[in-house]
Amino acid sequence: MPFGARLLPAGGVEFRLWGPGASQLQLELDRNQQGGTPRLLPMQRADGGWHRLLVEEAGPGDAYRFVLPDGLRVPDPASRFNPGDVHGASRVVDPERHAWKDGAWRGRPWHEAVVYEMHLGTFTPEGSCAAARERLPELAALGITAVELMPVADFPGGRGWGYDGVLHFAPEASYGTPEELKAFIDAAHGLGLMVLVDVVYNHFGPEGNYLHAYCEQFFNPAHQTPWGAAINFDGEHARTVRDFFIHNALYWIEEFHADGLRMDAVHAIRDDSPKHIVTEICEAVQAGPGRQRQVHIVLENDANQARFLTRDAQGRPQAATAQWNDDLHHAAHVLTTGEADGYYVDFADDPPAVFARALGEGFVYQGQPSGFREGERRGEPSTDLPLQAFVSYLQTHDQVGNRAFGERITALADPVLLDAAHACLLLSPHVPMLFMGEEYAASTPFQYFCDFGPELAEAVSRGRREEFGRFAAFSDEAARARIPDPNARRTFEDSTLRWSERGQGEHARVLARMRELLALRHRELVPRMGGGSAGKGWRANKGLIEVHWALWSVDGAQAMLHLLAHFGPQPAAGVAAPPGRVLHAQGVEDGGGTLRLARGGVRVSLQEGAARG
């Protein structure tokens, strides 16, 4: 890695910083935090705006910062660990210290993925990598095969979602040391669990980003974003900036043995280069660690750009493996809750049909005009993509946490329809994702929380309440005052899972049902999806939906999967039964040739077919 502090094989440390805006830099070095006065050592300015210094006596554990000509002390933007938070000194880390136990691990093929989105700070009361590691066996027993960590890059304070990170290489210190994060991933691999790391390459957080002080070249003022000038992926000096993020992607996969990344909001990345930075990152991963093991890149992309998800003639991803499918979420949310405010308005016209289209084709919006966006066309055709290109879900940190009170869908939806929607999702060829606690219908909310400095904290709290002031329910000041303060510790604590709920009443019932559905998925569907999948048609009529998919196993054997689900207010009678062996049925009566589906009824059947031609 060309960035950051590098341990030398013969001993010593080479310190490097790209700072073309600084004429001279000094290194402040505190050897093993011995309590003495840190040393100030002049760095050597090299070509291309680099500053370097080799310190032979330096080693792991040493604290260091860079001192600018005006005296400002800044952390290393490629710090591997910042135990004193984003404003403090960086720490020299030995990247080979952890004794890995996963030498035989080669990852898992993507069609086996059942993803579990996790926020390390609220997954357990302790909020640490070590505590989360102890809970991994329960996820494996549930049927989870991939844990997706919300961003772990160091962010301001000790509480946050992670999307305001500023030190992209340093694991958040409040979660533990780099070795403890590696131990978490190591333990996951021992249980057969993949680990994906959520990364944010579209902006830096508003506090603790010192790059503007010595490296304005990191940003391109030709592109303006809600966070100011965009990260410079396509202007002068862009090569070094692109390399910074490419090496960051490789860092999590190689140094931490992650099985892939989830790239946040790539639609907000401004890049007019001939090769988009997302494509270049995917190619670097495929040409590097992807040659030895299964590595997957998942995108969040509100623009529904299918171009990043295309496959080659052998069905292998040419760039990203999959994308978060907000379209299916929005359709399911309208269908199960009846809410149609904001962006949900685009999914409010015949919700069962919209949900069926999402199940059958992936994207709902494939180039049609969006009413919410005032007629702007959104999306690209997705019908040529395998259904495993879509990570689909009924809730995520975004869709829960961006509500005023962070309510989960179980607090909003009709329980009968929600049960049906879960069955449709988990028994479809899409890659399903659960948000932590969803497996047992957790009662705890997931609210927006942060831990900024006083001035920014006040602005964030005020801005959040003003944002919801546009809604009728929060039109008066008293109503807005009830919205939890993001910076209050209680907002964070209230969002922490209560693990004791898993064995109680309705929570236990939901957990048992989720486990049953996932066991069925792994037993019947996964072995038949290794060669791909494709939507083969869908239709909807008065709340009754019908979806058909073709599945292919690795050896070419074909099967057809058929789904019937009823979301109408009255039972649907006289329904023709699709062919095949029934895998799952709820709320369905067989009337001798035709079916009667109650409200919330679901029937899934598997029709074995001939070899793939």
mmCIF file of N, CA and C in Angstrom, residues 387-496:
data_model
loop_
_atom_site.group_PDB
_atom_site.id
_atom_site.type_symbol
_atom_site.label_atom_id
_atom_site.label_comp_id
_atom_site.label_asym_id
_atom_site.label_seq_id
_atom_site.Cartn_x
_atom_site.Cartn_y
_atom_site.Cartn_z
ATOM 1 N N LEU A 387 -31.314 -12.846 -11.165
ATOM 2 C CA LEU A 387 -31.950 -12.289 -9.973
ATOM 3 C C LEU A 387 -30.982 -12.179 -8.801
ATOM 4 N N GLN A 388 -29.863 -12.942 -8.833
ATOM 5 C CA GLN A 388 -28.872 -12.807 -7.772
ATOM 6 C C GLN A 388 -28.124 -11.479 -7.846
ATOM 7 N N ALA A 389 -28.366 -10.689 -8.892
ATOM 8 C CA ALA A 389 -27.771 -9.353 -8.983
ATOM 9 C C ALA A 389 -28.488 -8.359 -8.077
ATOM 10 N N PHE A 390 -29.552 -8.808 -7.393
ATOM 11 C CA PHE A 390 -30.340 -7.907 -6.554
ATOM 12 C C PHE A 390 -30.340 -8.378 -5.104
ATOM 13 N N VAL A 391 -29.830 -7.533 -4.230
ATOM 14 C CA VAL A 391 -29.952 -7.755 -2.794
ATOM 15 C C VAL A 391 -31.250 -7.077 -2.382
ATOM 16 N N SER A 392 -32.221 -7.859 -1.971
ATOM 17 C CA SER A 392 -33.563 -7.336 -1.706
ATOM 18 C C SER A 392 -33.936 -7.545 -0.241
ATOM 19 N N TYR A 393 -34.843 -6.710 0.262
ATOM 20 C CA TYR A 393 -35.089 -6.626 1.702
ATOM 21 C C TYR A 393 -36.389 -5.892 1.967
ATOM 22 N N LEU A 394 -36.864 -6.028 3.198
ATOM 23 C CA LEU A 394 -38.048 -5.300 3.640
ATOM 24 C C LEU A 394 -37.690 -4.166 4.586
ATOM 25 N N GLN A 395 -36.443 -4.127 5.061
ATOM 26 C CA GLN A 395 -35.979 -2.980 5.839
ATOM 27 C C GLN A 395 -34.461 -2.959 5.856
ATOM 28 N N THR A 396 -33.929 -1.739 6.042
ATOM 29 C CA THR A 396 -32.485 -1.518 6.142
ATOM 30 C C THR A 396 -32.264 -0.407 7.164
ATOM 31 N N HIS A 397 -30.995 -0.141 7.473
ATOM 32 C CA HIS A 397 -30.702 0.976 8.380
ATOM 33 C C HIS A 397 -31.282 2.277 7.836
ATOM 34 N N ASP A 398 -31.211 2.472 6.510
ATOM 35 C CA ASP A 398 -31.704 3.703 5.892
ATOM 36 C C ASP A 398 -33.207 3.843 6.071
ATOM 37 N N GLN A 399 -33.933 2.823 5.679
ATOM 38 C CA GLN A 399 -35.384 2.934 5.635
ATOM 39 C C GLN A 399 -36.007 2.945 7.024
ATOM 40 N N VAL A 400 -35.297 2.410 8.010
ATOM 41 C CA VAL A 400 -35.762 2.496 9.396
ATOM 42 C C VAL A 400 -35.262 3.791 10.027
ATOM 43 N N GLY A 401 -33.965 4.001 9.974
ATOM 44 C CA GLY A 401 -33.358 5.115 10.693
ATOM 45 C C GLY A 401 -33.687 6.488 10.163
ATOM 46 N N ASN A 402 -34.092 6.583 8.911
ATOM 47 C CA ASN A 402 -34.433 7.896 8.373
ATOM 48 C C ASN A 402 -35.867 8.304 8.664
ATOM 49 N N ARG A 403 -36.602 7.489 9.382
ATOM 50 C CA ARG A 403 -37.899 7.909 9.910
ATOM 51 C C ARG A 403 -37.661 8.742 11.170
ATOM 52 N N ALA A 404 -38.588 9.593 11.505
ATOM 53 C CA ALA A 404 -38.398 10.506 12.640
ATOM 54 C C ALA A 404 -38.103 9.755 13.928
ATOM 55 N N PHE A 405 -38.790 8.615 14.152
ATOM 56 C CA PHE A 405 -38.624 7.873 15.396
ATOM 57 C C PHE A 405 -37.960 6.509 15.190
ATOM 58 N N GLY A 406 -37.498 6.245 13.969
ATOM 59 C CA GLY A 406 -36.763 5.007 13.716
ATOM 60 C C GLY A 406 -37.577 3.746 13.867
ATOM 61 N N GLU A 407 -38.880 3.801 13.554
ATOM 62 C CA GLU A 407 -39.713 2.606 13.727
ATOM 63 C C GLU A 407 -39.371 1.532 12.699
ATOM 64 N N ARG A 408 -39.341 0.310 13.146
ATOM 65 C CA ARG A 408 -39.166 -0.820 12.245
ATOM 66 C C ARG A 408 -40.498 -1.137 11.549
ATOM 67 N N ILE A 409 -40.404 -1.906 10.475
ATOM 68 C CA ILE A 409 -41.602 -2.179 9.688
ATOM 69 C C ILE A 409 -42.634 -2.968 10.490
ATOM 70 N N THR A 410 -42.179 -3.725 11.486
ATOM 71 C CA THR A 410 -43.136 -4.494 12.295
ATOM 72 C C THR A 410 -44.049 -3.590 13.108
ATOM 73 N N ALA A 411 -43.641 -2.341 13.344
ATOM 74 C CA ALA A 411 -44.481 -1.390 14.070
ATOM 75 C C ALA A 411 -45.433 -0.657 13.137
ATOM 76 N N LEU A 412 -45.294 -0.872 11.833
ATOM 77 C CA LEU A 412 -46.050 -0.088 10.853
ATOM 78 C C LEU A 412 -46.947 -0.939 9.964
ATOM 79 N N ALA A 413 -46.532 -2.175 9.696
ATOM 80 C CA ALA A 413 -47.185 -2.977 8.664
ATOM 81 C C ALA A 413 -48.300 -3.845 9.215
ATOM 82 N N ASP A 414 -49.194 -4.249 8.334
ATOM 83 C CA ASP A 414 -50.184 -5.275 8.632
ATOM 84 C C ASP A 414 -49.424 -6.586 8.833
ATOM 85 N N PRO A 415 -49.519 -7.223 9.991
ATOM 86 C CA PRO A 415 -48.694 -8.410 10.258
ATOM 87 C C PRO A 415 -48.959 -9.565 9.303
ATOM 88 N N VAL A 416 -50.205 -9.714 8.854
ATOM 89 C CA VAL A 416 -50.532 -10.793 7.915
ATOM 90 C C VAL A 416 -49.825 -10.567 6.583
ATOM 91 N N LEU A 417 -49.876 -9.331 6.087
ATOM 92 C CA LEU A 417 -49.229 -9.027 4.809
ATOM 93 C C LEU A 417 -47.709 -9.040 4.940
ATOM 94 N N LEU A 418 -47.216 -8.655 6.101
ATOM 95 C CA LEU A 418 -45.769 -8.672 6.319
ATOM 96 C C LEU A 418 -45.246 -10.109 6.324
ATOM 97 N N ASP A 419 -45.983 -11.010 6.963
ATOM 98 C CA ASP A 419 -45.613 -12.427 6.925
ATOM 99 C C ASP A 419 -45.541 -12.928 5.484
ATOM 100 N N ALA A 420 -46.522 -12.535 4.692
ATOM 101 C CA ALA A 420 -46.555 -12.965 3.292
ATOM 102 C C ALA A 420 -45.380 -12.390 2.512
ATOM 103 N N ALA A 421 -45.080 -11.123 2.741
ATOM 104 C CA ALA A 421 -43.975 -10.484 2.020
ATOM 105 C C ALA A 421 -42.639 -11.126 2.371
ATOM 106 N N HIS A 422 -42.466 -11.483 3.647
ATOM 107 C CA HIS A 422 -41.228 -12.160 4.041
ATOM 108 C C HIS A 422 -41.096 -13.510 3.325
ATOM 109 N N ALA A 423 -42.183 -14.254 3.226
ATOM 110 C CA ALA A 423 -42.129 -15.541 2.530
ATOM 111 C C ALA A 423 -41.792 -15.352 1.057
ATOM 112 N N CYS A 424 -42.389 -14.334 0.425
ATOM 113 C CA CYS A 424 -42.096 -14.050 -0.987
ATOM 114 C C CYS A 424 -40.621 -13.724 -1.182
ATOM 115 N N LEU A 425 -40.070 -12.951 -0.277
ATOM 116 C CA LEU A 425 -38.669 -12.542 -0.407
ATOM 117 C C LEU A 425 -37.720 -13.713 -0.171
ATOM 118 N N LEU A 426 -37.892 -14.403 0.949
ATOM 119 C CA LEU A 426 -36.926 -15.427 1.340
ATOM 120 C C LEU A 426 -36.982 -16.659 0.445
ATOM 121 N N LEU A 427 -38.099 -16.857 -0.253
ATOM 122 C CA LEU A 427 -38.219 -18.003 -1.150
ATOM 123 C C LEU A 427 -38.182 -17.571 -2.609
ATOM 124 N N SER A 428 -37.541 -16.448 -2.887
ATOM 125 C CA SER A 428 -37.324 -15.975 -4.254
ATOM 126 C C SER A 428 -35.858 -16.163 -4.621
ATOM 127 N N PRO A 429 -35.496 -16.051 -5.913
ATOM 128 C CA PRO A 429 -34.086 -16.154 -6.301
ATOM 129 C C PRO A 429 -33.259 -14.913 -5.978
ATOM 130 N N HIS A 430 -33.896 -13.833 -5.519
ATOM 131 C CA HIS A 430 -33.137 -12.666 -5.090
ATOM 132 C C HIS A 430 -32.230 -13.060 -3.924
ATOM 133 N N VAL A 431 -31.168 -12.288 -3.707
ATOM 134 C CA VAL A 431 -30.360 -12.460 -2.497
ATOM 135 C C VAL A 431 -31.058 -11.693 -1.386
ATOM 136 N N PRO A 432 -31.583 -12.387 -0.370
ATOM 137 C CA PRO A 432 -32.336 -11.674 0.672
ATOM 138 C C PRO A 432 -31.402 -11.070 1.716
ATOM 139 N N MET A 433 -31.836 -9.967 2.281
ATOM 140 C CA MET A 433 -31.088 -9.341 3.369
ATOM 141 C C MET A 433 -32.039 -9.002 4.512
ATOM 142 N N LEU A 434 -31.596 -9.308 5.730
ATOM 143 C CA LEU A 434 -32.314 -8.927 6.936
ATOM 144 C C LEU A 434 -31.530 -7.843 7.653
ATOM 145 N N PHE A 435 -32.225 -6.862 8.204
ATOM 146 C CA PHE A 435 -31.588 -5.857 9.043
ATOM 147 C C PHE A 435 -31.570 -6.387 10.473
ATOM 148 N N MET A 436 -30.466 -6.236 11.153
ATOM 149 C CA MET A 436 -30.276 -6.850 12.471
ATOM 150 C C MET A 436 -31.508 -6.667 13.363
ATOM 151 N N GLY A 437 -31.941 -7.760 13.952
ATOM 152 C CA GLY A 437 -33.134 -7.774 14.789
ATOM 153 C C GLY A 437 -34.395 -8.123 14.041
ATOM 154 N N GLU A 438 -34.368 -8.012 12.722
ATOM 155 C CA GLU A 438 -35.560 -8.329 11.927
ATOM 156 C C GLU A 438 -35.946 -9.791 12.070
ATOM 157 N N GLU A 439 -34.952 -10.654 12.319
ATOM 158 C CA GLU A 439 -35.221 -12.080 12.378
ATOM 159 C C GLU A 439 -36.137 -12.456 13.531
ATOM 160 N N TYR A 440 -36.251 -11.584 14.536
ATOM 161 C CA TYR A 440 -37.184 -11.864 15.631
ATOM 162 C C TYR A 440 -38.127 -10.685 15.892
ATOM 163 N N ALA A 441 -38.326 -9.837 14.885
ATOM 164 C CA ALA A 441 -39.235 -8.688 15.008
ATOM 165 C C ALA A 441 -38.874 -7.838 16.224
ATOM 166 N N ALA A 442 -37.626 -7.410 16.294
ATOM 167 C CA ALA A 442 -37.139 -6.627 17.427
ATOM 168 C C ALA A 442 -38.037 -5.422 17.681
ATOM 169 N N SER A 443 -38.277 -5.137 18.948
ATOM 170 C CA SER A 443 -39.124 -3.995 19.306
ATOM 171 C C SER A 443 -38.330 -2.696 19.356
ATOM 172 N N THR A 444 -37.021 -2.790 19.422
ATOM 173 C CA THR A 444 -36.191 -1.590 19.523
ATOM 174 C C THR A 444 -36.182 -0.837 18.201
ATOM 175 N N PRO A 445 -36.240 0.489 18.247
ATOM 176 C CA PRO A 445 -36.117 1.267 17.011
ATOM 177 C C PRO A 445 -34.661 1.292 16.561
ATOM 178 N N PHE A 446 -34.421 1.819 15.394
ATOM 179 C CA PHE A 446 -33.057 2.146 14.978
ATOM 180 C C PHE A 446 -33.107 3.591 14.526
ATOM 181 N N GLN A 447 -32.640 4.478 15.397
ATOM 182 C CA GLN A 447 -32.762 5.916 15.177
ATOM 183 C C GLN A 447 -31.457 6.488 14.621
ATOM 184 N N TYR A 448 -31.553 7.681 14.083
ATOM 185 C CA TYR A 448 -30.336 8.342 13.611
ATOM 186 C C TYR A 448 -29.602 8.896 14.821
ATOM 187 N N PHE A 449 -28.322 8.518 14.974
ATOM 188 C CA PHE A 449 -27.534 9.007 16.109
ATOM 189 C C PHE A 449 -26.135 9.375 15.638
ATOM 190 N N CYS A 450 -25.509 10.288 16.352
ATOM 191 C CA CYS A 450 -24.164 10.748 16.031
ATOM 192 C C CYS A 450 -23.547 11.329 17.296
ATOM 193 N N ASP A 451 -22.304 11.762 17.177
ATOM 194 C CA ASP A 451 -21.573 12.258 18.347
ATOM 195 C C ASP A 451 -20.610 13.354 17.904
ATOM 196 N N PHE A 452 -21.166 14.400 17.283
ATOM 197 C CA PHE A 452 -20.346 15.485 16.764
ATOM 198 C C PHE A 452 -19.957 16.470 17.869
ATOM 199 N N GLY A 453 -19.004 17.337 17.531
ATOM 200 C CA GLY A 453 -18.644 18.422 18.428
ATOM 201 C C GLY A 453 -19.821 19.363 18.624
ATOM 202 N N PRO A 454 -19.783 20.203 19.676
ATOM 203 C CA PRO A 454 -20.961 20.990 20.089
ATOM 204 C C PRO A 454 -21.601 21.814 18.982
ATOM 205 N N GLU A 455 -20.808 22.557 18.218
ATOM 206 C CA GLU A 455 -21.390 23.444 17.206
ATOM 207 C C GLU A 455 -22.087 22.648 16.110
ATOM 208 N N LEU A 456 -21.427 21.625 15.602
ATOM 209 C CA LEU A 456 -22.020 20.808 14.553
ATOM 210 C C LEU A 456 -23.190 20.001 15.102
ATOM 211 N N ALA A 457 -23.086 19.537 16.344
ATOM 212 C CA ALA A 457 -24.157 18.751 16.950
ATOM 213 C C ALA A 457 -25.453 19.561 16.990
ATOM 214 N N GLU A 458 -25.368 20.806 17.375
ATOM 215 C CA GLU A 458 -26.564 21.654 17.442
ATOM 216 C C GLU A 458 -27.162 21.847 16.051
ATOM 217 N N ALA A 459 -26.306 22.042 15.053
ATOM 218 C CA ALA A 459 -26.790 22.242 13.691
ATOM 219 C C ALA A 459 -27.477 20.993 13.160
ATOM 220 N N VAL A 460 -26.921 19.815 13.467
ATOM 221 C CA VAL A 460 -27.514 18.564 13.000
ATOM 222 C C VAL A 460 -28.877 18.347 13.653
ATOM 223 N N SER A 461 -28.966 18.582 14.946
ATOM 224 C CA SER A 461 -30.241 18.398 15.654
ATOM 225 C C SER A 461 -31.301 19.348 15.106
ATOM 226 N N ARG A 462 -30.911 20.597 14.914
ATOM 227 C CA ARG A 462 -31.863 21.587 14.393
ATOM 228 C C ARG A 462 -32.283 21.222 12.970
ATOM 229 N N GLY A 463 -31.302 20.826 12.142
ATOM 230 C CA GLY A 463 -31.593 20.491 10.753
ATOM 231 C C GLY A 463 -32.516 19.294 10.619
ATOM 232 N N ARG A 464 -32.338 18.290 11.484
ATOM 233 C CA ARG A 464 -33.189 17.111 11.405
ATOM 234 C C ARG A 464 -34.626 17.462 11.740
ATOM 235 N N ARG A 465 -34.821 18.279 12.747
ATOM 236 C CA ARG A 465 -36.187 18.652 13.118
ATOM 237 C C ARG A 465 -36.820 19.547 12.051
ATOM 238 N N GLU A 466 -36.028 20.405 11.434
ATOM 239 C CA GLU A 466 -36.558 21.230 10.346
ATOM 240 C C GLU A 466 -36.929 20.384 9.141
ATOM 241 N N GLU A 467 -36.136 19.343 8.878
ATOM 242 C CA GLU A 467 -36.412 18.447 7.753
ATOM 243 C C GLU A 467 -37.775 17.787 7.907
ATOM 244 N N PHE A 468 -38.096 17.304 9.101
ATOM 245 C CA PHE A 468 -39.384 16.659 9.311
ATOM 246 C C PHE A 468 -40.508 17.675 9.458
ATOM 247 N N GLY A 469 -40.162 18.931 9.641
ATOM 248 C CA GLY A 469 -41.177 19.970 9.737
ATOM 249 C C GLY A 469 -41.989 20.141 8.467
ATOM 250 N N ARG A 470 -41.508 19.575 7.353
ATOM 251 C CA ARG A 470 -42.249 19.654 6.095
ATOM 252 C C ARG A 470 -43.452 18.716 6.078
ATOM 253 N N PHE A 471 -43.491 17.765 7.038
ATOM 254 C CA PHE A 471 -44.585 16.807 7.091
ATOM 255 C C PHE A 471 -45.675 17.330 8.034
ATOM 256 N N ALA A 472 -46.914 17.027 7.683
ATOM 257 C CA ALA A 472 -48.046 17.544 8.462
ATOM 258 C C ALA A 472 -47.974 17.105 9.917
ATOM 259 N N ALA A 473 -47.509 15.892 10.170
ATOM 260 C CA ALA A 473 -47.457 15.377 11.535
ATOM 261 C C ALA A 473 -46.491 16.151 12.423
ATOM 262 N N PHE A 474 -45.566 16.900 11.804
ATOM 263 C CA PHE A 474 -44.572 17.647 12.583
ATOM 264 C C PHE A 474 -44.617 19.140 12.254
ATOM 265 N N SER A 475 -45.803 19.607 11.931
ATOM 266 C CA SER A 475 -45.941 21.005 11.524
ATOM 267 C C SER A 475 -45.799 21.984 12.690
ATOM 268 N N ASP A 476 -46.063 21.525 13.924
ATOM 269 C CA ASP A 476 -45.921 22.448 15.056
ATOM 270 C C ASP A 476 -44.656 22.116 15.843
ATOM 271 N N GLU A 477 -44.172 23.095 16.563
ATOM 272 C CA GLU A 477 -42.892 22.975 17.253
ATOM 273 C C GLU A 477 -42.918 21.881 18.315
ATOM 274 N N ALA A 478 -44.048 21.706 19.002
ATOM 275 C CA ALA A 478 -44.134 20.688 20.047
ATOM 276 C C ALA A 478 -43.947 19.289 19.461
ATOM 277 N N ALA A 479 -44.519 19.050 18.289
ATOM 278 C CA ALA A 479 -44.366 17.745 17.645
ATOM 279 C C ALA A 479 -42.915 17.515 17.238
ATOM 280 N N ARG A 480 -42.284 18.553 16.712
ATOM 281 C CA ARG A 480 -40.879 18.412 16.299
ATOM 282 C C ARG A 480 -39.973 18.178 17.500
ATOM 283 N N ALA A 481 -40.332 18.722 18.631
ATOM 284 C CA ALA A 481 -39.502 18.563 19.829
ATOM 285 C C ALA A 481 -39.460 17.119 20.308
ATOM 286 N N ARG A 482 -40.442 16.309 19.908
ATOM 287 C CA ARG A 482 -40.452 14.900 20.316
ATOM 288 C C ARG A 482 -39.471 14.050 19.517
ATOM 289 N N ILE A 483 -38.999 14.586 18.406
ATOM 290 C CA ILE A 483 -38.047 13.831 17.587
ATOM 291 C C ILE A 483 -36.751 13.668 18.367
ATOM 292 N N PRO A 484 -36.251 12.457 18.522
ATOM 293 C CA PRO A 484 -35.046 12.246 19.334
ATOM 294 C C PRO A 484 -33.855 13.070 18.837
ATOM 295 N N ASP A 485 -33.099 13.600 19.779
ATOM 296 C CA ASP A 485 -31.894 14.347 19.453
ATOM 297 C C ASP A 485 -30.816 13.359 19.003
ATOM 298 N N PRO A 486 -30.302 13.468 17.763
ATOM 299 C CA PRO A 486 -29.306 12.497 17.282
ATOM 300 C C PRO A 486 -28.061 12.427 18.158
ATOM 301 N N ASN A 487 -27.704 13.513 18.834
ATOM 302 C CA ASN A 487 -26.467 13.552 19.607
ATOM 303 C C ASN A 487 -26.637 13.072 21.047
ATOM 304 N N ALA A 488 -27.873 12.844 21.463
ATOM 305 C CA ALA A 488 -28.102 12.373 22.831
ATOM 306 C C ALA A 488 -27.706 10.910 22.955
ATOM 307 N N ARG A 489 -27.014 10.566 24.018
ATOM 308 C CA ARG A 489 -26.604 9.168 24.213
ATOM 309 C C ARG A 489 -27.819 8.245 24.254
ATOM 310 N N ARG A 490 -28.918 8.726 24.814
ATOM 311 C CA ARG A 490 -30.091 7.863 24.921
ATOM 312 C C ARG A 490 -30.601 7.430 23.543
ATOM 313 N N THR A 491 -30.494 8.304 22.536
ATOM 314 C CA THR A 491 -30.935 7.949 21.188
ATOM 315 C C THR A 491 -30.170 6.735 20.683
ATOM 316 N N PHE A 492 -28.879 6.718 20.972
ATOM 317 C CA PHE A 492 -28.025 5.580 20.624
ATOM 318 C C PHE A 492 -28.403 4.355 21.451
ATOM 319 N N GLU A 493 -28.553 4.525 22.755
ATOM 320 C CA GLU A 493 -28.836 3.389 23.632
ATOM 321 C C GLU A 493 -30.196 2.758 23.330
ATOM 322 N N ASP A 494 -31.186 3.597 23.004
ATOM 323 C CA ASP A 494 -32.512 3.067 22.678
ATOM 324 C C ASP A 494 -32.502 2.210 21.417
ATOM 325 N N SER A 495 -31.486 2.386 20.586
ATOM 326 C CA SER A 495 -31.390 1.651 19.322
ATOM 327 C C SER A 495 -30.651 0.325 19.461
ATOM 328 N N THR A 496 -30.198 0.005 20.671
ATOM 329 C CA THR A 496 -29.444 -1.232 20.892
ATOM 330 C C THR A 496 -30.392 -2.421 21.010
#
